[in-house]
Short mmCIF file of C-alpha atoms in Angstrom, two decimals:
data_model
loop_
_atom_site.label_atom_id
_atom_site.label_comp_id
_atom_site.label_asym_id
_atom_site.label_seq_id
_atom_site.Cartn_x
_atom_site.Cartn_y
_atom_site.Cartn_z
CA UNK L 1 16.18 24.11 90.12
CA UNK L 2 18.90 22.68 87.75
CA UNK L 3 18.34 18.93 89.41
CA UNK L 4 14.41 19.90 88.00
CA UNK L 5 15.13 21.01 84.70
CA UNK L 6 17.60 18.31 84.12
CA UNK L 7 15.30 15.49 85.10
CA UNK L 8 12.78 17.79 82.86
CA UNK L 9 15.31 17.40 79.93
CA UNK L 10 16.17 13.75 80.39
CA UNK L 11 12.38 13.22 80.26
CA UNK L 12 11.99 15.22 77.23
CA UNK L 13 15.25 12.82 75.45
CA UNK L 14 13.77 9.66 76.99
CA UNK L 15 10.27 10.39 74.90
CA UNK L 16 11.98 11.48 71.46
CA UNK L 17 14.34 8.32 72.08
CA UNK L 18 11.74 6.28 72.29
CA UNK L 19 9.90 7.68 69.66
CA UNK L 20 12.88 7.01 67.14
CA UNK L 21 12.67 3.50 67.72
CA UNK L 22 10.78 2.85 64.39
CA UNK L 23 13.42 4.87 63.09
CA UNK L 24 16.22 3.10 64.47
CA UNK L 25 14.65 -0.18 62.91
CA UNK L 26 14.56 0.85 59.95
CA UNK L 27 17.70 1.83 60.09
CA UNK L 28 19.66 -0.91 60.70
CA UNK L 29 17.75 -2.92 58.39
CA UNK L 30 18.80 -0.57 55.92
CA UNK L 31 22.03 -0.70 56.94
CA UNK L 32 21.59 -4.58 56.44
CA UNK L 33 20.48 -4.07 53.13
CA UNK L 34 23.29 -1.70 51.51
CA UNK L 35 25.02 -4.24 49.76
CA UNK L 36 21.61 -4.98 47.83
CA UNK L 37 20.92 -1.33 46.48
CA UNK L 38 22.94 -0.94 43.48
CA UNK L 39 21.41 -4.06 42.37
CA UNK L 40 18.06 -2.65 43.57
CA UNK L 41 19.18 0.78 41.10
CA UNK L 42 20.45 -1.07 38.25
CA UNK L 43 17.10 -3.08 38.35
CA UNK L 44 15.24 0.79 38.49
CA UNK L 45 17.33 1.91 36.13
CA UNK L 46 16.66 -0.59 33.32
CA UNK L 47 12.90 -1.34 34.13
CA UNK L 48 13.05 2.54 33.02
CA UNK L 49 14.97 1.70 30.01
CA UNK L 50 12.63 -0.97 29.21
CA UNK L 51 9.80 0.86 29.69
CA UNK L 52 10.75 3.46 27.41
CA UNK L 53 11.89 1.04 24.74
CA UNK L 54 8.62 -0.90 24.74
CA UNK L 55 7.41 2.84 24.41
CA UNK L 56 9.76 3.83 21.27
CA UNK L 57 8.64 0.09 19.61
CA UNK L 58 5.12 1.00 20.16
CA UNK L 59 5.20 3.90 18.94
CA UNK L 60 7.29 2.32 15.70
CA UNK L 61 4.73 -0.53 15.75
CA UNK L 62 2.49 2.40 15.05
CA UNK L 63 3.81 4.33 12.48
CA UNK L 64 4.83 1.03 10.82
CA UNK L 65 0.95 0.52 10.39
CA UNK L 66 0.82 3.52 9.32
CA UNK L 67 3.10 3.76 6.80
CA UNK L 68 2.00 0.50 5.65
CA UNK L 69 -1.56 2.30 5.46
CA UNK L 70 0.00 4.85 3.09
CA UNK L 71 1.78 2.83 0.94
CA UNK L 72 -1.71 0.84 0.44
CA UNK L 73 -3.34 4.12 -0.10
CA UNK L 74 0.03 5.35 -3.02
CA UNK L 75 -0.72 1.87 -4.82
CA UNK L 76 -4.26 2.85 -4.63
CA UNK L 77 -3.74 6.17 -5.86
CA UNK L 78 -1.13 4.74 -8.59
CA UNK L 79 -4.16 2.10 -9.83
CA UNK L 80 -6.72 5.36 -9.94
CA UNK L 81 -4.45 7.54 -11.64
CA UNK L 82 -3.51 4.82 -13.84
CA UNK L 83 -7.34 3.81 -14.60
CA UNK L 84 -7.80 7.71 -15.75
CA UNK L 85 -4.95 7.91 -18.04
CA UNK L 86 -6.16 5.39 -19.69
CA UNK L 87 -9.94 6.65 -19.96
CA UNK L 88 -8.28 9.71 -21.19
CA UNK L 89 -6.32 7.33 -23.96
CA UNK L 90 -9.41 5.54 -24.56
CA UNK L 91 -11.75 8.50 -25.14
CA UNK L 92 -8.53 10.86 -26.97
CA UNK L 93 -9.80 9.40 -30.58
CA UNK L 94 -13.55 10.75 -30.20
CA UNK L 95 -12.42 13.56 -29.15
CA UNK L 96 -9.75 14.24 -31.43
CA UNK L 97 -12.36 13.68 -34.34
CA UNK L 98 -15.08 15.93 -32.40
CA UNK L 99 -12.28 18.55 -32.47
CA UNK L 100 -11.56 18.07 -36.51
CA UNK L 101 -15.51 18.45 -36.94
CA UNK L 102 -15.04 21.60 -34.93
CA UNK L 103 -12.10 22.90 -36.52
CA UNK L 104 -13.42 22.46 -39.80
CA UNK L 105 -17.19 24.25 -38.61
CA UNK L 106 -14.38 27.04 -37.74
CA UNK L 107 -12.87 26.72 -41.19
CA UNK L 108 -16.20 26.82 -42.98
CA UNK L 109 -17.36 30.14 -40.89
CA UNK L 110 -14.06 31.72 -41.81
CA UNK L 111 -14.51 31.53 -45.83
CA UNK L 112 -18.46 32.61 -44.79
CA UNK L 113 -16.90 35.60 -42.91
CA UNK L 114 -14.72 36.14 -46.04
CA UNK L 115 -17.70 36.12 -48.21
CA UNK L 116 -18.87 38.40 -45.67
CA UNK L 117 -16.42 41.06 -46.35
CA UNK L 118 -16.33 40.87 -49.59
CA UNK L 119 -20.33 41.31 -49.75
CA UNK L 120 -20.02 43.89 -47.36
CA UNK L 121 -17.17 45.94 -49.49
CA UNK L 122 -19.88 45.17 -52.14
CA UNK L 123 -22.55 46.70 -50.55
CA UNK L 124 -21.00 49.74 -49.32
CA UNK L 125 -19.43 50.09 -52.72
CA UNK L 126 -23.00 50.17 -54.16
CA UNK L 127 -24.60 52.45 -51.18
CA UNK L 128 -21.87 54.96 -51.57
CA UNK L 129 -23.00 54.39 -55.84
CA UNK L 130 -26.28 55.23 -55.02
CA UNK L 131 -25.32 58.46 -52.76
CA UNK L 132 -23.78 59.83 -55.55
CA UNK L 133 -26.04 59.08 -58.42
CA UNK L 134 -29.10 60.05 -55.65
CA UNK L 135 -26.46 63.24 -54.93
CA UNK L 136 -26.09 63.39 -58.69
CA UNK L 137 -29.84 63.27 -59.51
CA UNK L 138 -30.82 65.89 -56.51
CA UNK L 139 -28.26 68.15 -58.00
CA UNK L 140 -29.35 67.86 -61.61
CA UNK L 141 -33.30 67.96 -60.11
CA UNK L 142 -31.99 71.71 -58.44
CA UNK L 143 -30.31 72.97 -61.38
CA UNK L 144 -33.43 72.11 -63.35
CA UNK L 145 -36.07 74.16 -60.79
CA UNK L 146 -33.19 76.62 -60.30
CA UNK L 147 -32.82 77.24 -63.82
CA UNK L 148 -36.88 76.95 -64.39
CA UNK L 149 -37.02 79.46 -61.64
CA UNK L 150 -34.27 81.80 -62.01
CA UNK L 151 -36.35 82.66 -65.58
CA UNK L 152 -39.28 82.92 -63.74
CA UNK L 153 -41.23 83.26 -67.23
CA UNK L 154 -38.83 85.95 -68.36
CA UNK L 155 -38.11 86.14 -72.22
CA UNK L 156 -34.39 85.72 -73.56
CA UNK L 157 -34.83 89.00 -75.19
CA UNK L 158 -35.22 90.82 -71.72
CA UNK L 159 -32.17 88.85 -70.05
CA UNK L 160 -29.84 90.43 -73.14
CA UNK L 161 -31.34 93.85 -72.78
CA UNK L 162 -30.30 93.12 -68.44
CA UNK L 163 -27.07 92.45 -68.90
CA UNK L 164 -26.38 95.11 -71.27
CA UNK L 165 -27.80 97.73 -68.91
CA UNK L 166 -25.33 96.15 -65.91
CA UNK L 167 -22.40 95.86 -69.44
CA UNK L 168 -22.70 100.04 -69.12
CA UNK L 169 -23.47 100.53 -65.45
CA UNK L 170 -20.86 97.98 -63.80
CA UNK L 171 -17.55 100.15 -65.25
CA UNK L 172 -19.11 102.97 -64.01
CA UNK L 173 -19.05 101.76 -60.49
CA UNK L 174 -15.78 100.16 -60.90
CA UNK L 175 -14.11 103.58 -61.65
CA UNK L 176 -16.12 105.03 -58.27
CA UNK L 177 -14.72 102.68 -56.30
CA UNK L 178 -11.13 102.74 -57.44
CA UNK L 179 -11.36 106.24 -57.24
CA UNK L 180 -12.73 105.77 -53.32
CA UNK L 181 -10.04 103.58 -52.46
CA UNK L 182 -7.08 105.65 -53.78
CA UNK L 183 -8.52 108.98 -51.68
CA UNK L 184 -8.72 106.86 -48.60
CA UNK L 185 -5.33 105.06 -48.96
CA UNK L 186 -4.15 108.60 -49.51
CA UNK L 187 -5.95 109.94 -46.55
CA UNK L 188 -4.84 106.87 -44.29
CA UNK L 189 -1.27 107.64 -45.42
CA UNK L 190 -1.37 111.40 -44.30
CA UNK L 191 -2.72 110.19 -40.72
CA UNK L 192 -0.52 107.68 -40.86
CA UNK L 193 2.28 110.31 -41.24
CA UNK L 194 1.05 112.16 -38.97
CA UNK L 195 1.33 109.77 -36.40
CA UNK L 196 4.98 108.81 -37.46
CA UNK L 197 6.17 111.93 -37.05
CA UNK L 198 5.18 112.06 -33.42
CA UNK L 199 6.01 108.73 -32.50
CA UNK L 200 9.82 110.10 -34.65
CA UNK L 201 9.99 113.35 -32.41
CA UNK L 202 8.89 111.23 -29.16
CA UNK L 203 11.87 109.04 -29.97
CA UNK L 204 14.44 111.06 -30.29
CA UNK L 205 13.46 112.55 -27.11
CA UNK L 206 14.02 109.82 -25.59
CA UNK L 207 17.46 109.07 -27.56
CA UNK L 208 18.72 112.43 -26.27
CA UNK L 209 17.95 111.58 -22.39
CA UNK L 210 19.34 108.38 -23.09
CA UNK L 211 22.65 109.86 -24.98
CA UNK L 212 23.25 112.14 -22.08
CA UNK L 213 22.48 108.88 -19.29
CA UNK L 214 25.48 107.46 -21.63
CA UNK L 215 27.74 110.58 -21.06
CA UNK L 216 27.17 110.93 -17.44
CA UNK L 217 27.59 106.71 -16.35
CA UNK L 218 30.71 107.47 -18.80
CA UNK L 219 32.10 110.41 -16.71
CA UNK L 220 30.80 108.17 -13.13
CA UNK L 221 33.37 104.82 -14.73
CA UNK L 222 36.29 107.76 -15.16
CA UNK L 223 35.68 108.25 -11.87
CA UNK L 224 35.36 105.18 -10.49
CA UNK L 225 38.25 104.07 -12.37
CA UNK L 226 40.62 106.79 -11.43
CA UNK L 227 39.43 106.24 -7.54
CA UNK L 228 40.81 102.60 -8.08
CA UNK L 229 43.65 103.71 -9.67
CA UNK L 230 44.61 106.04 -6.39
CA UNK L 231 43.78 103.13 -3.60
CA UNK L 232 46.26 100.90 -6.00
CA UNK L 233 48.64 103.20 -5.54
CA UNK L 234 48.40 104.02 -1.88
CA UNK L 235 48.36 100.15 -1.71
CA UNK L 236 51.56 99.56 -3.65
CA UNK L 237 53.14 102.24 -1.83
CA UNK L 238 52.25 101.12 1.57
CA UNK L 239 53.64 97.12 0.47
CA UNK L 240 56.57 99.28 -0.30
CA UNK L 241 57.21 100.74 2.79
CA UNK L 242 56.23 96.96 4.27
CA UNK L 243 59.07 95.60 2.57
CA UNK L 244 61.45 98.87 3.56
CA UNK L 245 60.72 97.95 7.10
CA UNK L 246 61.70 94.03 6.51
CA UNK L 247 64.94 95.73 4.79
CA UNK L 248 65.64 97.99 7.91
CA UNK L 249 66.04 94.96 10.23
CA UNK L 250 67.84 92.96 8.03
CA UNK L 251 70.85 95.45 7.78
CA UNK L 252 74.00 95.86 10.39
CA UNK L 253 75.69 98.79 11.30
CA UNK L 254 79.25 98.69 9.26
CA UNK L 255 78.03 96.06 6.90
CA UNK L 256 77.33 97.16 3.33
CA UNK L 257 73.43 97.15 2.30
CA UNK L 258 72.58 94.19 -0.40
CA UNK L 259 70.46 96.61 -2.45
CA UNK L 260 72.44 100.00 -2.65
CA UNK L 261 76.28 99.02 -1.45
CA UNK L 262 76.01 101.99 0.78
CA UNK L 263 77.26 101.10 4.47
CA UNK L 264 74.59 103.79 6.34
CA UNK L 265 71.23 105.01 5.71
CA UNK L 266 70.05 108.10 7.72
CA UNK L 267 66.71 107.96 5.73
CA UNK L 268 65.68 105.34 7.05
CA UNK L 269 66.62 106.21 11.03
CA UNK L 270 63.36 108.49 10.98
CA UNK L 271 61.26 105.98 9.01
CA UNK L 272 58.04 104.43 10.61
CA UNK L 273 57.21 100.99 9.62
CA UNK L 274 53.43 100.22 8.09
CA UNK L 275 50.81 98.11 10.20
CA UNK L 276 49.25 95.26 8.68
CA UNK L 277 46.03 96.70 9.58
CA UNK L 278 46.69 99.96 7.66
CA UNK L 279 47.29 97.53 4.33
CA UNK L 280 44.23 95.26 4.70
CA UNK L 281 42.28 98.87 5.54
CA UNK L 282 43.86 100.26 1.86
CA UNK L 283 43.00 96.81 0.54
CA UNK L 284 39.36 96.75 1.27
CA UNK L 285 39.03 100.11 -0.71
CA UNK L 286 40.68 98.62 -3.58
CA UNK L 287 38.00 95.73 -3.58
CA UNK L 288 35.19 98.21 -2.99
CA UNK L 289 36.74 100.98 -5.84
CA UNK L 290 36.70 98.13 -7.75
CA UNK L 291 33.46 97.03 -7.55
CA UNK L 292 32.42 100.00 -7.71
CA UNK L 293 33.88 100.36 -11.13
CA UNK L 294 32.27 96.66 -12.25
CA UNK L 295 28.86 98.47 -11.10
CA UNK L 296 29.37 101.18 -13.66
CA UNK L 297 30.70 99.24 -17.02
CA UNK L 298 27.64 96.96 -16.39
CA UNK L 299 25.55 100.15 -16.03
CA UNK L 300 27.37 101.72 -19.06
CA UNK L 301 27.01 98.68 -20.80
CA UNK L 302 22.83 98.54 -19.94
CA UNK L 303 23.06 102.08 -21.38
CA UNK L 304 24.65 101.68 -24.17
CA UNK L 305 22.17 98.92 -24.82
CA UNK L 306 18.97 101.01 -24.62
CA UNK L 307 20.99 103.52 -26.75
CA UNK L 308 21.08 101.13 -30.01
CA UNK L 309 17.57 100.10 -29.28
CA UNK L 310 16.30 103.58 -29.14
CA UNK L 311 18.59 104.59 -32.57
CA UNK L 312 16.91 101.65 -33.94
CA UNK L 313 13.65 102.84 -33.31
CA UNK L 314 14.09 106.36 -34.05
CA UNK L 315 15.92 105.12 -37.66
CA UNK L 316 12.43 103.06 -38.35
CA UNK L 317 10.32 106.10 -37.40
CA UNK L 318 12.67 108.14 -39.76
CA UNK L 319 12.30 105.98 -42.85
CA UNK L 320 9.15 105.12 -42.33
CA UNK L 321 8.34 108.94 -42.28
CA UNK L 322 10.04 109.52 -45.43
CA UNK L 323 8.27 106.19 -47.41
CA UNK L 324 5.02 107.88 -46.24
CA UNK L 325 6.51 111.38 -47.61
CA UNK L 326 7.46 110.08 -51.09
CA UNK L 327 3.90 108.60 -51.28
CA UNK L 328 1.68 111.33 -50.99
CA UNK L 329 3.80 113.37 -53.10
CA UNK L 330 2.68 117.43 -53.84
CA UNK L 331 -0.58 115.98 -54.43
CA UNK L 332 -2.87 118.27 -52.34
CA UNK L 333 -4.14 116.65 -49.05
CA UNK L 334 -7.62 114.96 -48.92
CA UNK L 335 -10.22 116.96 -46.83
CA UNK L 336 -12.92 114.47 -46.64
CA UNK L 337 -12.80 112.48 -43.10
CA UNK L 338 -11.86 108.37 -43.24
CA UNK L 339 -15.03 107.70 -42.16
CA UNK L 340 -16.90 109.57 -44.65
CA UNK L 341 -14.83 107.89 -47.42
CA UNK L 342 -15.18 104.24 -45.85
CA UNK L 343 -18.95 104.57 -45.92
CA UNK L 344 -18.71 105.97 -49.47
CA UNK L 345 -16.34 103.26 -50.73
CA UNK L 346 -18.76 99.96 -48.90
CA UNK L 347 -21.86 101.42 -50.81
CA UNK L 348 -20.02 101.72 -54.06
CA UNK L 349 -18.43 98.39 -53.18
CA UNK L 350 -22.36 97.28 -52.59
CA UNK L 351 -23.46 98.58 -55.92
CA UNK L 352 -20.57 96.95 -57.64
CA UNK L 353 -21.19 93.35 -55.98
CA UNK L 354 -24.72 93.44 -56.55
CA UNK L 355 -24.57 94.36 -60.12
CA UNK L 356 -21.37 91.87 -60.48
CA UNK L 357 -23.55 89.07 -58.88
CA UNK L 358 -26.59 89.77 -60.98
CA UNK L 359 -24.48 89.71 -64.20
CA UNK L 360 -22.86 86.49 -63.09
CA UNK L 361 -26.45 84.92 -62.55
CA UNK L 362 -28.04 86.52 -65.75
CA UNK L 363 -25.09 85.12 -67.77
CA UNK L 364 -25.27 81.57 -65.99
CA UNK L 365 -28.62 81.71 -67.11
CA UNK L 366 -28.34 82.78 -70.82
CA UNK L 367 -25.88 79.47 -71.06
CA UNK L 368 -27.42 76.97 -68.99
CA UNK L 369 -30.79 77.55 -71.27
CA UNK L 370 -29.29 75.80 -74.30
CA UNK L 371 -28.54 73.11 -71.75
CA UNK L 372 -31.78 72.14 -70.22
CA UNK L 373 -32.97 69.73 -72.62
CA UNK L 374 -29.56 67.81 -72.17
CA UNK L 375 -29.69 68.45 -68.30
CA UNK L 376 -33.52 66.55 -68.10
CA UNK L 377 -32.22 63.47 -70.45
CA UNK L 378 -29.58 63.23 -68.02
CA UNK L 379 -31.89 62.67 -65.08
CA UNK L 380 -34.08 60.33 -67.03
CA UNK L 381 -30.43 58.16 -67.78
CA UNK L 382 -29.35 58.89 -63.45
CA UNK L 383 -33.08 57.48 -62.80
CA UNK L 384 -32.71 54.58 -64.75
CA UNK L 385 -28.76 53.61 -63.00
CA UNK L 386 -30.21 54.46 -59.43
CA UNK L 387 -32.91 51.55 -60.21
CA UNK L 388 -30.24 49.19 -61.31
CA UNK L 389 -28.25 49.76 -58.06
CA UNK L 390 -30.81 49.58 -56.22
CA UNK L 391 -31.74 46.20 -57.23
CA UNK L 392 -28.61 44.75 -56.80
CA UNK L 393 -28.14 46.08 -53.54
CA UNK L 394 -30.95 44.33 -52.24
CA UNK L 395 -29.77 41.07 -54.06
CA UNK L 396 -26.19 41.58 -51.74
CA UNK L 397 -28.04 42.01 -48.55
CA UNK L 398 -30.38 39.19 -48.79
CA UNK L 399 -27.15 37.20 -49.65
CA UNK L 400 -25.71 38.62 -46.75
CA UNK L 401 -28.53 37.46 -44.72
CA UNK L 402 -28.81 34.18 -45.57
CA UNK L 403 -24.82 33.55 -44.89
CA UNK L 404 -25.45 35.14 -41.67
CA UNK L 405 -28.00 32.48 -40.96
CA UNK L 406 -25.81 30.25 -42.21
CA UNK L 407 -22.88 31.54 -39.84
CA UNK L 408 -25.15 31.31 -36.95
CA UNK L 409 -26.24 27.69 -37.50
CA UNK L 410 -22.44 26.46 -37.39
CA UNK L 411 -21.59 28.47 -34.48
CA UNK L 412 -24.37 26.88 -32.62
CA UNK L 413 -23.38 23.24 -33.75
CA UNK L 414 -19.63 24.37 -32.40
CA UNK L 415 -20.99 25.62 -28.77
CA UNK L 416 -23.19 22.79 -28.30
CA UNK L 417 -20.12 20.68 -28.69
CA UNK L 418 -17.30 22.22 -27.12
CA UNK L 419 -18.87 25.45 -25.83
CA UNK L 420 -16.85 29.15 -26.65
CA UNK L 421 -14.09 27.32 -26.80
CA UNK L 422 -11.79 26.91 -30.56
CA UNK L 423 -10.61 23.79 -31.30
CA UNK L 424 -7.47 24.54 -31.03
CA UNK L 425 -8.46 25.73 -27.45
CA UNK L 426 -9.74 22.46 -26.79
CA UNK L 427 -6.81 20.31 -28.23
CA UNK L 428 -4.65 22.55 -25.82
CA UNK L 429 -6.77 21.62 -23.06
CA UNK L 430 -6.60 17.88 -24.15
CA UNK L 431 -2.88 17.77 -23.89
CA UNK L 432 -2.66 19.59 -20.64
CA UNK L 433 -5.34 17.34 -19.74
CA UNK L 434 -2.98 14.34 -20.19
CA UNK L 435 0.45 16.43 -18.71
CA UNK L 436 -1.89 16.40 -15.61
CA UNK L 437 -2.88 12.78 -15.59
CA UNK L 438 0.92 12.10 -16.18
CA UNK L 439 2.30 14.10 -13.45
CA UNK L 440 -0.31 12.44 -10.90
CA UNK L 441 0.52 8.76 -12.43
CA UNK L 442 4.14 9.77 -11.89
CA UNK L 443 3.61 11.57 -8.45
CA UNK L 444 1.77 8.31 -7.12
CA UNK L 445 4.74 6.54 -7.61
CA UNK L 446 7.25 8.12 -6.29
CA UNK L 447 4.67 8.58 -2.84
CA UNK L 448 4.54 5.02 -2.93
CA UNK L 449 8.62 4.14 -3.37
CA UNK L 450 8.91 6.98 -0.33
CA UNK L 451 6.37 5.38 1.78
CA UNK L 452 8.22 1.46 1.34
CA UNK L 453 11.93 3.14 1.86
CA UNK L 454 10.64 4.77 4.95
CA UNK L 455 8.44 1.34 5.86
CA UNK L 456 11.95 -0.32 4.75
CA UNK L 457 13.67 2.64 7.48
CA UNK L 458 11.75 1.75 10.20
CA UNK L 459 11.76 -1.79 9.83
CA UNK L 460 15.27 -1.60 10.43
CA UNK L 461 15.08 0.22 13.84
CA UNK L 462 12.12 -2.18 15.06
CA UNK L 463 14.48 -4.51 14.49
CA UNK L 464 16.90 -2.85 16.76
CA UNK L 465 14.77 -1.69 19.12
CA UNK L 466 13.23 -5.64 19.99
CA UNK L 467 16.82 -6.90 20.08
CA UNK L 468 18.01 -4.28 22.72
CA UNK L 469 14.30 -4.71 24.76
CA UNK L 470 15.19 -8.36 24.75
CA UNK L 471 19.27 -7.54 26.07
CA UNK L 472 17.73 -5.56 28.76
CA UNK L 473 14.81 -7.85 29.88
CA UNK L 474 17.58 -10.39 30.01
CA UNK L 475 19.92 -7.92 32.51
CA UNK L 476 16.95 -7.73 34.73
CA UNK L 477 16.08 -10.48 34.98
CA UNK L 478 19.90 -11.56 36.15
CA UNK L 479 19.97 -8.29 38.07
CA UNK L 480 16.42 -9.30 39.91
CA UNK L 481 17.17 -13.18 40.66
#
């Protein structure tokens, strides 16, 4: 069995022997051919490096004609920015004298605006004439009818005999109605007291529940104080004793006591020293006590307060009382009801206005009829003005129509040369005009010295680029011979 397998096995080698004979060829020829491969990867190695230089110098051969593109396209640009700066300097005088023509349309419509105002202060000067002399005429037209009708065809003699009737009856009424208002001052007075002296007595009601909340919140601080006045005691008493106790350990037997001289102390044998807790216990009822007695000053203060206020109010009731007093007097007390006497006193007062207004008008009459001749010569004279006014104003608004015409006509000669615009608008947009023109003229230029400095740039490194191609072509060559 092992004979078998091992003829098996040889078999097995034999085969994959004689399948490695390619193998083994090519083997030893590259065994023969080891001293050629680091000629064979130096000559890899810098057809690589060729490769990618012819690359990099196509790829600069390419930009190069690009650049030089650009820099024919910035001298272009240069001639066409160039070419419209100078249409702009060729076509600045027309414009400049369109713009003077426009500036002095603008100067023209500004003295026609002036004339404006000054014909429209003109005719509102004369409209608000001719309200007045119209308000003056309709007001001397009134007073005319009023006076024509306020006589209504009565005779002079008749207005006299009028106002002589209302000379004896008008008194009369006066004396009523002072009379009237005296009884019901004196009756509003006595109710008036009346009241006061309730109001007075309700008062000092309330002063004498407020004088005895004084006395008692006075007697509760006496107490409060005096309870504050015992837990300070019982406090200072107990600190005492405190500090006895600190004294008791401090002294020897034989030696003699730093406070009294005296060598023994049988006081102090049966004395029992004070806790701590006992003192802050007697301490919190002094806080409390004392609180306590800061509750009732502000209380006694709030008291006291409502005290003067009340006084005060009881002291106006009082005087007020007495002014009422000292105006009624002994005189005996009226027995007619306010009501009564109002209603009494507005018809009197009725009587008396009516009569006072019919006197007034009677007498306005009776003066005004001397008048009435001169009052119609005046309207004939107001007539005459409002004419005159009213002729000129129509002379100042046909002037201002015709300069508004006027205005019009420039303006429209200004748009249909430079549109809304001023001319000072248009100057501005002149010279920004040529700032622009400048700035591209100047921005040209410097895109065109970039472009040549970077054309210049890579120039250079074509340069460089060919001469180390041509080093390396030469190497492999060597390296492939």
């Amino acid at each position: 069995q092992k004979e078998a397998a091992t003829k098996a096995e040889v078999e097995q080698l034999e085969k994959k022997w004689a399948a490695a004979a390619a193998a083994r060829e090519q083997l030893a020829k590259s065994e023969r051919l080891q001293p050629l491969r680091s000629d064979l990867e130096a000559s890899a190695r810098l057809t690589r490096e060729s490769a990618a230089l012819t690359a990099d110098l196509g790829a600069a051969d390419q930009q190069a004609a690009t650049l030089a593109a650009a820099t024919v396209t910035a001298a272009a640009a240069i001639v066409a920015a160039q070419d419209k700066l100078n249409d702009y300097y060729e076509k600045l005088p027309a414009r400049e004298q369109k713009f003077a023509a426009v500036a002095q349309l603008e100067q023209d419509i500004s003295a026609l605006h002036r004339d404006v105002d000054l014909d429209e202060k003109r005719r509102g000067s004369l409209e608000h004439s001719l309200r007045e002399w119209r308000s003056k005429q309709d007001a001397l037209t009134d007073k005319i009818a009023a006076i024509r009708k306020a006589l209504g065809g009565r005779e002079p003699a008749a207005i006299q005999q009028r106002l002589q009737a209302l000379e004896r009856s008008l008194p009369a009424a006066v004396t009523k109605r002072e009379e009237l208002e005296e009884r019901l001052r004196h009756r509003q007075s006595a109710d008036r007291l009346t009241a006061e002296t309730g109001r007075s007595a309700q008062a000092q009601g309330e002063l004498a529940l407020v004088v005895r909340e004084v006395e008692t919140t006075e007697t509760a601080l006496a107490a409060a104080e005096t309870a504050l006045s015992d837990h300070r005691l019982v406090l200072n008493n107990l600190r005492l004793s405190a500090s006895l106790s600190e004294h008791k350990l401090n002294l020897k037997p034989g030696e003699a006591c730093p406070v009294c001289g005296a060598t023994e102390h049988p006081a102090l044998q049966e004395f029992m020293p004070v806790t701590d807790s006992a003192i802050e216990r007697t301490q919190a009822a002094v806080n409390k006590a004392l609180a306590v007695v800061e509750q009732q000053r502000q209380q006694l203060q709030e008291v006291r307060r409502r005290e003067a206020a009340v006084r005060r109010r009881v002291d106006g009731h009082e005087a007020l009382v007495q002014e009422l007093t000292g105006q009624l007097g002994a005189r005996a007390p009226e027995q007619a009801p306010v009501e009564q006497l109002r209603e009494e006193l507005q018809s009197v007062l009725a009587t008396v206005q009516a009569e006072t207004r019919e006197q007034d008008r009677l007498r306005a009459l009776q003066a005004k009829l001397p008048g009435l001749v001169a009052l119609e010569t005046e309207a004939g004279t107001v007539t005459t003005r409002i004419a005159e006014l009213g002729k000129e104003l129509d002379e100042v608004v046909t002037k201002l129509a015709t300069t508004a015409a006027a205005i019009t006509k420039k303006r429209a000669v200004i748009k249909a040369e430079v549109g809304d615009r001023t001319a000072e608008q248009c100057r501005e947009l002149t010279r920004r005009k040529k700032d622009e023109l400048t700035a591209n003229l100047a921005a040209a230029e410097k895109t065109e010295m970039d472009e040549q400095a970077r054309l210049a740039a890579l120039g250079s490194r074509q340069a460089v680029l060919r001469e180390q191609l041509a080093k390396q072509t030469t190497e492999l060559a060597g390296v492939q011979e």
